[in-house]
Amino acid sequence: MTVGELIAALPCLPLDDAGADSAAEIRRALEGAGMGIGMADSLIAGIVVVNKGVLLTRNRRHFERVPGLSLGRLESN
């Protein structure tokens, strides 16, 4: 399987109203605690949380701060 085939097989989740609301709550809570992760990462986290997904990322430093977000681990060979 090529990287392109792998990416094509992954779902692309839209930013809908529920995801945007979740992202706003996440951003507000983290910034209020002095642990902001930025707009883009807040949006990503909001989408994943609302869809009860698992986020695969190498940027665990930001996303570990998000309550209720499930993180997977990417392993490199």
Short mmCIF file of N, CA, C and O in Angstrom, two decimals:
data_model
loop_
_atom_site.label_atom_id
_atom_site.label_comp_id
_atom_site.label_asym_id
_atom_site.label_seq_id
_atom_site.Cartn_x
_atom_site.Cartn_y
_atom_site.Cartn_z
N MET A 1 0.85 -1.18 0.00
CA MET A 1 0.00 0.00 0.00
C MET A 1 0.90 1.24 0.00
O MET A 1 1.82 1.35 0.79
N THR A 2 0.57 2.18 -0.87
CA THR A 2 1.33 3.42 -0.92
C THR A 2 0.76 4.42 0.09
O THR A 2 -0.35 4.25 0.60
N VAL A 3 1.52 5.46 0.34
CA VAL A 3 1.06 6.51 1.25
C VAL A 3 -0.22 7.14 0.71
O VAL A 3 -1.16 7.40 1.46
N GLY A 4 -0.27 7.36 -0.57
CA GLY A 4 -1.46 7.95 -1.19
C GLY A 4 -2.69 7.08 -0.99
O GLY A 4 -3.79 7.59 -0.73
N GLU A 5 -2.53 5.77 -1.14
CA GLU A 5 -3.65 4.85 -0.93
C GLU A 5 -4.09 4.86 0.54
O GLU A 5 -5.29 4.80 0.83
N LEU A 6 -3.13 4.93 1.44
CA LEU A 6 -3.46 4.98 2.86
C LEU A 6 -4.24 6.24 3.19
O LEU A 6 -5.29 6.20 3.86
N ILE A 7 -3.78 7.36 2.71
CA ILE A 7 -4.46 8.63 2.97
C ILE A 7 -5.86 8.63 2.35
O ILE A 7 -6.82 9.09 2.97
N ALA A 8 -6.00 8.08 1.15
CA ALA A 8 -7.31 8.02 0.49
C ALA A 8 -8.30 7.16 1.28
O ALA A 8 -9.51 7.38 1.22
N ALA A 9 -7.80 6.19 2.03
CA ALA A 9 -8.67 5.29 2.80
C ALA A 9 -9.13 5.91 4.12
O ALA A 9 -10.07 5.41 4.75
N LEU A 10 -8.51 7.00 4.55
CA LEU A 10 -8.87 7.63 5.82
C LEU A 10 -10.04 8.59 5.63
O LEU A 10 -10.10 9.32 4.64
N PRO A 11 -10.96 8.62 6.59
CA PRO A 11 -12.08 9.55 6.46
C PRO A 11 -11.62 10.98 6.70
O PRO A 11 -10.69 11.23 7.45
N CYS A 12 -12.28 11.90 6.05
CA CYS A 12 -12.05 13.33 6.26
C CYS A 12 -13.29 13.88 6.93
O CYS A 12 -14.37 13.89 6.33
N LEU A 13 -13.17 14.28 8.17
CA LEU A 13 -14.31 14.75 8.94
C LEU A 13 -14.49 16.25 8.76
O LEU A 13 -13.52 17.01 8.88
N PRO A 14 -15.70 16.70 8.49
CA PRO A 14 -15.93 18.14 8.26
C PRO A 14 -15.98 18.93 9.56
O PRO A 14 -16.26 18.38 10.63
N LEU A 15 -15.74 20.21 9.44
CA LEU A 15 -15.95 21.12 10.56
C LEU A 15 -17.41 21.57 10.48
O LEU A 15 -17.77 22.40 9.66
N ASP A 16 -18.24 20.97 11.32
CA ASP A 16 -19.65 21.35 11.36
C ASP A 16 -19.91 22.19 12.60
O ASP A 16 -18.97 22.54 13.33
N ASP A 17 -21.16 22.52 12.85
CA ASP A 17 -21.49 23.37 14.00
C ASP A 17 -21.07 22.74 15.32
O ASP A 17 -20.53 23.43 16.20
N ALA A 18 -21.29 21.43 15.47
CA ALA A 18 -20.93 20.76 16.72
C ALA A 18 -19.42 20.77 16.93
O ALA A 18 -18.94 21.00 18.05
N GLY A 19 -18.66 20.54 15.87
CA GLY A 19 -17.21 20.57 15.96
C GLY A 19 -16.69 21.96 16.28
O GLY A 19 -15.75 22.13 17.07
N ALA A 20 -17.31 22.97 15.67
CA ALA A 20 -16.90 24.36 15.93
C ALA A 20 -17.20 24.75 17.38
O ALA A 20 -16.38 25.40 18.03
N ASP A 21 -18.37 24.33 17.88
CA ASP A 21 -18.71 24.63 19.27
C ASP A 21 -17.75 23.94 20.23
O ASP A 21 -17.30 24.54 21.21
N SER A 22 -17.41 22.68 19.93
CA SER A 22 -16.46 21.95 20.76
C SER A 22 -15.09 22.62 20.73
O SER A 22 -14.44 22.77 21.77
N ALA A 23 -14.66 23.03 19.55
CA ALA A 23 -13.36 23.71 19.41
C ALA A 23 -13.33 25.00 20.21
O ALA A 23 -12.33 25.31 20.88
N ALA A 24 -14.43 25.75 20.18
CA ALA A 24 -14.49 27.01 20.94
C ALA A 24 -14.40 26.74 22.43
O ALA A 24 -13.69 27.46 23.16
N GLU A 25 -15.09 25.71 22.91
CA GLU A 25 -15.03 25.36 24.33
C GLU A 25 -13.62 24.94 24.72
O GLU A 25 -13.11 25.34 25.78
N ILE A 26 -12.99 24.13 23.89
CA ILE A 26 -11.62 23.66 24.16
C ILE A 26 -10.68 24.86 24.20
O ILE A 26 -9.88 25.01 25.14
N ARG A 27 -10.76 25.71 23.21
CA ARG A 27 -9.86 26.87 23.15
C ARG A 27 -10.05 27.78 24.36
O ARG A 27 -9.09 28.22 24.98
N ARG A 28 -11.31 28.06 24.69
CA ARG A 28 -11.61 28.94 25.82
C ARG A 28 -11.05 28.36 27.12
O ARG A 28 -10.42 29.06 27.91
N ALA A 29 -11.27 27.07 27.34
CA ALA A 29 -10.82 26.43 28.58
C ALA A 29 -9.30 26.42 28.68
O ALA A 29 -8.73 26.74 29.72
N LEU A 30 -8.63 26.05 27.59
CA LEU A 30 -7.17 25.96 27.63
C LEU A 30 -6.52 27.34 27.74
O LEU A 30 -5.55 27.51 28.48
N GLU A 31 -7.03 28.30 27.01
CA GLU A 31 -6.46 29.65 27.11
C GLU A 31 -6.71 30.25 28.48
O GLU A 31 -5.85 30.94 29.02
N GLY A 32 -7.87 29.95 29.05
CA GLY A 32 -8.17 30.43 30.40
C GLY A 32 -7.23 29.86 31.44
O GLY A 32 -6.95 30.50 32.46
N ALA A 33 -6.71 28.66 31.16
CA ALA A 33 -5.76 28.01 32.07
C ALA A 33 -4.31 28.33 31.69
O ALA A 33 -3.38 27.78 32.28
N GLY A 34 -4.13 29.20 30.69
CA GLY A 34 -2.78 29.56 30.25
C GLY A 34 -2.08 28.46 29.48
O GLY A 34 -0.86 28.41 29.42
N MET A 35 -2.86 27.57 28.84
CA MET A 35 -2.28 26.44 28.11
C MET A 35 -2.80 26.37 26.68
O MET A 35 -3.07 25.30 26.15
N GLY A 36 -2.99 27.51 26.04
CA GLY A 36 -3.54 27.54 24.69
C GLY A 36 -2.77 26.69 23.70
O GLY A 36 -1.56 26.51 23.83
N ILE A 37 -3.49 26.17 22.70
CA ILE A 37 -2.85 25.32 21.68
C ILE A 37 -3.01 25.92 20.28
O ILE A 37 -2.60 25.31 19.31
N GLY A 38 -3.61 27.07 20.18
CA GLY A 38 -3.78 27.71 18.88
C GLY A 38 -5.09 27.33 18.22
O GLY A 38 -5.72 26.32 18.55
N MET A 39 -5.50 28.15 17.27
CA MET A 39 -6.79 27.97 16.61
C MET A 39 -6.85 26.66 15.81
O MET A 39 -7.82 25.91 15.93
N ALA A 40 -5.85 26.40 14.99
CA ALA A 40 -5.90 25.20 14.13
C ALA A 40 -5.99 23.92 14.96
O ALA A 40 -6.82 23.06 14.69
N ASP A 41 -5.16 23.81 15.99
CA ASP A 41 -5.18 22.61 16.82
C ASP A 41 -6.47 22.51 17.63
O ASP A 41 -6.99 21.42 17.85
N SER A 42 -7.04 23.65 18.03
CA SER A 42 -8.33 23.63 18.71
C SER A 42 -9.42 23.10 17.79
O SER A 42 -10.29 22.32 18.22
N LEU A 43 -9.40 23.53 16.52
CA LEU A 43 -10.38 23.05 15.56
C LEU A 43 -10.24 21.55 15.32
O LEU A 43 -11.23 20.81 15.29
N ILE A 44 -9.01 21.08 15.16
CA ILE A 44 -8.76 19.65 14.98
C ILE A 44 -9.28 18.88 16.17
O ILE A 44 -10.00 17.88 16.03
N ALA A 45 -8.95 19.33 17.37
CA ALA A 45 -9.38 18.65 18.58
C ALA A 45 -10.90 18.64 18.69
O ALA A 45 -11.50 17.62 19.05
N GLY A 46 -11.54 19.76 18.39
CA GLY A 46 -13.00 19.83 18.46
C GLY A 46 -13.68 18.85 17.54
O GLY A 46 -14.65 18.18 17.92
N ILE A 47 -13.18 18.72 16.32
CA ILE A 47 -13.74 17.78 15.36
C ILE A 47 -13.59 16.34 15.86
O ILE A 47 -14.53 15.54 15.81
N VAL A 48 -12.41 16.00 16.36
CA VAL A 48 -12.15 14.63 16.81
C VAL A 48 -12.99 14.30 18.04
O VAL A 48 -13.58 13.21 18.13
N VAL A 49 -13.09 15.22 18.98
CA VAL A 49 -13.86 14.98 20.21
C VAL A 49 -15.33 14.73 19.86
O VAL A 49 -15.93 13.78 20.34
N VAL A 50 -15.91 15.59 19.04
CA VAL A 50 -17.33 15.47 18.69
C VAL A 50 -17.62 14.16 17.97
O VAL A 50 -18.66 13.55 18.16
N ASN A 51 -16.68 13.70 17.15
CA ASN A 51 -16.88 12.48 16.39
C ASN A 51 -16.41 11.23 17.13
O ASN A 51 -16.41 10.14 16.56
N LYS A 52 -15.99 11.41 18.38
CA LYS A 52 -15.51 10.31 19.22
C LYS A 52 -14.43 9.49 18.50
O LYS A 52 -14.42 8.27 18.54
N GLY A 53 -13.51 10.22 17.88
CA GLY A 53 -12.43 9.60 17.14
C GLY A 53 -11.16 9.51 17.95
O GLY A 53 -11.11 9.89 19.13
N VAL A 54 -10.14 8.99 17.30
CA VAL A 54 -8.79 8.91 17.86
C VAL A 54 -7.89 9.72 16.95
O VAL A 54 -7.85 9.49 15.74
N LEU A 55 -7.17 10.67 17.52
CA LEU A 55 -6.29 11.53 16.74
C LEU A 55 -4.90 10.90 16.70
O LEU A 55 -4.30 10.61 17.73
N LEU A 56 -4.40 10.69 15.48
CA LEU A 56 -3.04 10.22 15.29
C LEU A 56 -2.18 11.43 14.95
O LEU A 56 -2.42 12.11 13.96
N THR A 57 -1.20 11.71 15.80
CA THR A 57 -0.36 12.89 15.61
C THR A 57 0.99 12.68 16.27
O THR A 57 1.11 11.92 17.23
N ARG A 58 1.98 13.38 15.75
CA ARG A 58 3.27 13.41 16.43
C ARG A 58 3.37 14.64 17.32
O ARG A 58 4.33 14.80 18.05
N ASN A 59 2.36 15.50 17.27
CA ASN A 59 2.34 16.71 18.09
C ASN A 59 1.55 16.45 19.38
O ASN A 59 0.57 17.09 19.66
N ARG A 60 1.98 15.50 20.14
CA ARG A 60 1.29 15.14 21.38
C ARG A 60 1.38 16.26 22.41
O ARG A 60 0.50 16.39 23.25
N ARG A 61 2.43 17.06 22.35
CA ARG A 61 2.64 18.14 23.33
C ARG A 61 1.43 19.05 23.44
O ARG A 61 1.00 19.39 24.53
N HIS A 62 0.84 19.43 22.31
CA HIS A 62 -0.36 20.27 22.34
C HIS A 62 -1.59 19.47 22.70
O HIS A 62 -2.37 19.86 23.56
N PHE A 63 -1.79 18.36 22.03
CA PHE A 63 -3.06 17.66 22.14
C PHE A 63 -3.25 16.92 23.45
O PHE A 63 -4.38 16.64 23.83
N GLU A 64 -2.18 16.63 24.18
CA GLU A 64 -2.32 15.98 25.49
C GLU A 64 -3.04 16.89 26.49
O GLU A 64 -3.55 16.43 27.50
N ARG A 65 -3.10 18.18 26.21
CA ARG A 65 -3.74 19.14 27.10
C ARG A 65 -5.27 19.12 26.99
O ARG A 65 -5.96 19.73 27.81
N VAL A 66 -5.80 18.47 25.96
CA VAL A 66 -7.23 18.55 25.67
C VAL A 66 -7.98 17.45 26.41
O VAL A 66 -7.81 16.26 26.11
N PRO A 67 -8.83 17.82 27.38
CA PRO A 67 -9.60 16.80 28.10
C PRO A 67 -10.58 16.09 27.16
O PRO A 67 -11.20 16.71 26.31
N GLY A 68 -10.68 14.79 27.30
CA GLY A 68 -11.63 14.01 26.51
C GLY A 68 -11.16 13.66 25.12
O GLY A 68 -11.90 13.00 24.38
N LEU A 69 -9.97 14.07 24.73
CA LEU A 69 -9.45 13.75 23.41
C LEU A 69 -8.65 12.46 23.46
O LEU A 69 -7.72 12.33 24.25
N SER A 70 -9.01 11.51 22.60
CA SER A 70 -8.28 10.23 22.54
C SER A 70 -7.13 10.38 21.55
O SER A 70 -7.34 10.78 20.41
N LEU A 71 -5.94 10.04 22.01
CA LEU A 71 -4.76 10.13 21.15
C LEU A 71 -4.23 8.74 20.84
O LEU A 71 -4.10 7.90 21.73
N GLY A 72 -3.90 8.52 19.58
CA GLY A 72 -3.18 7.32 19.18
C GLY A 72 -1.72 7.66 19.09
O GLY A 72 -1.32 8.82 19.24
N ARG A 73 -0.91 6.69 18.82
CA ARG A 73 0.53 6.93 18.73
C ARG A 73 1.02 6.53 17.34
O ARG A 73 0.71 5.43 16.88
N LEU A 74 1.76 7.41 16.71
CA LEU A 74 2.39 7.10 15.42
C LEU A 74 3.79 6.60 15.70
O LEU A 74 4.58 7.27 16.39
N GLU A 75 4.09 5.44 15.21
CA GLU A 75 5.42 4.87 15.39
C GLU A 75 6.18 5.00 14.07
O GLU A 75 5.62 4.75 13.01
N SER A 76 7.43 5.37 14.15
CA SER A 76 8.25 5.42 12.94
C SER A 76 9.24 4.28 12.98
O SER A 76 9.73 3.88 14.03
N ASN A 77 9.51 3.74 11.81
CA ASN A 77 10.44 2.60 11.72
C ASN A 77 11.87 3.07 11.63
O ASN A 77 12.27 3.98 11.18
#
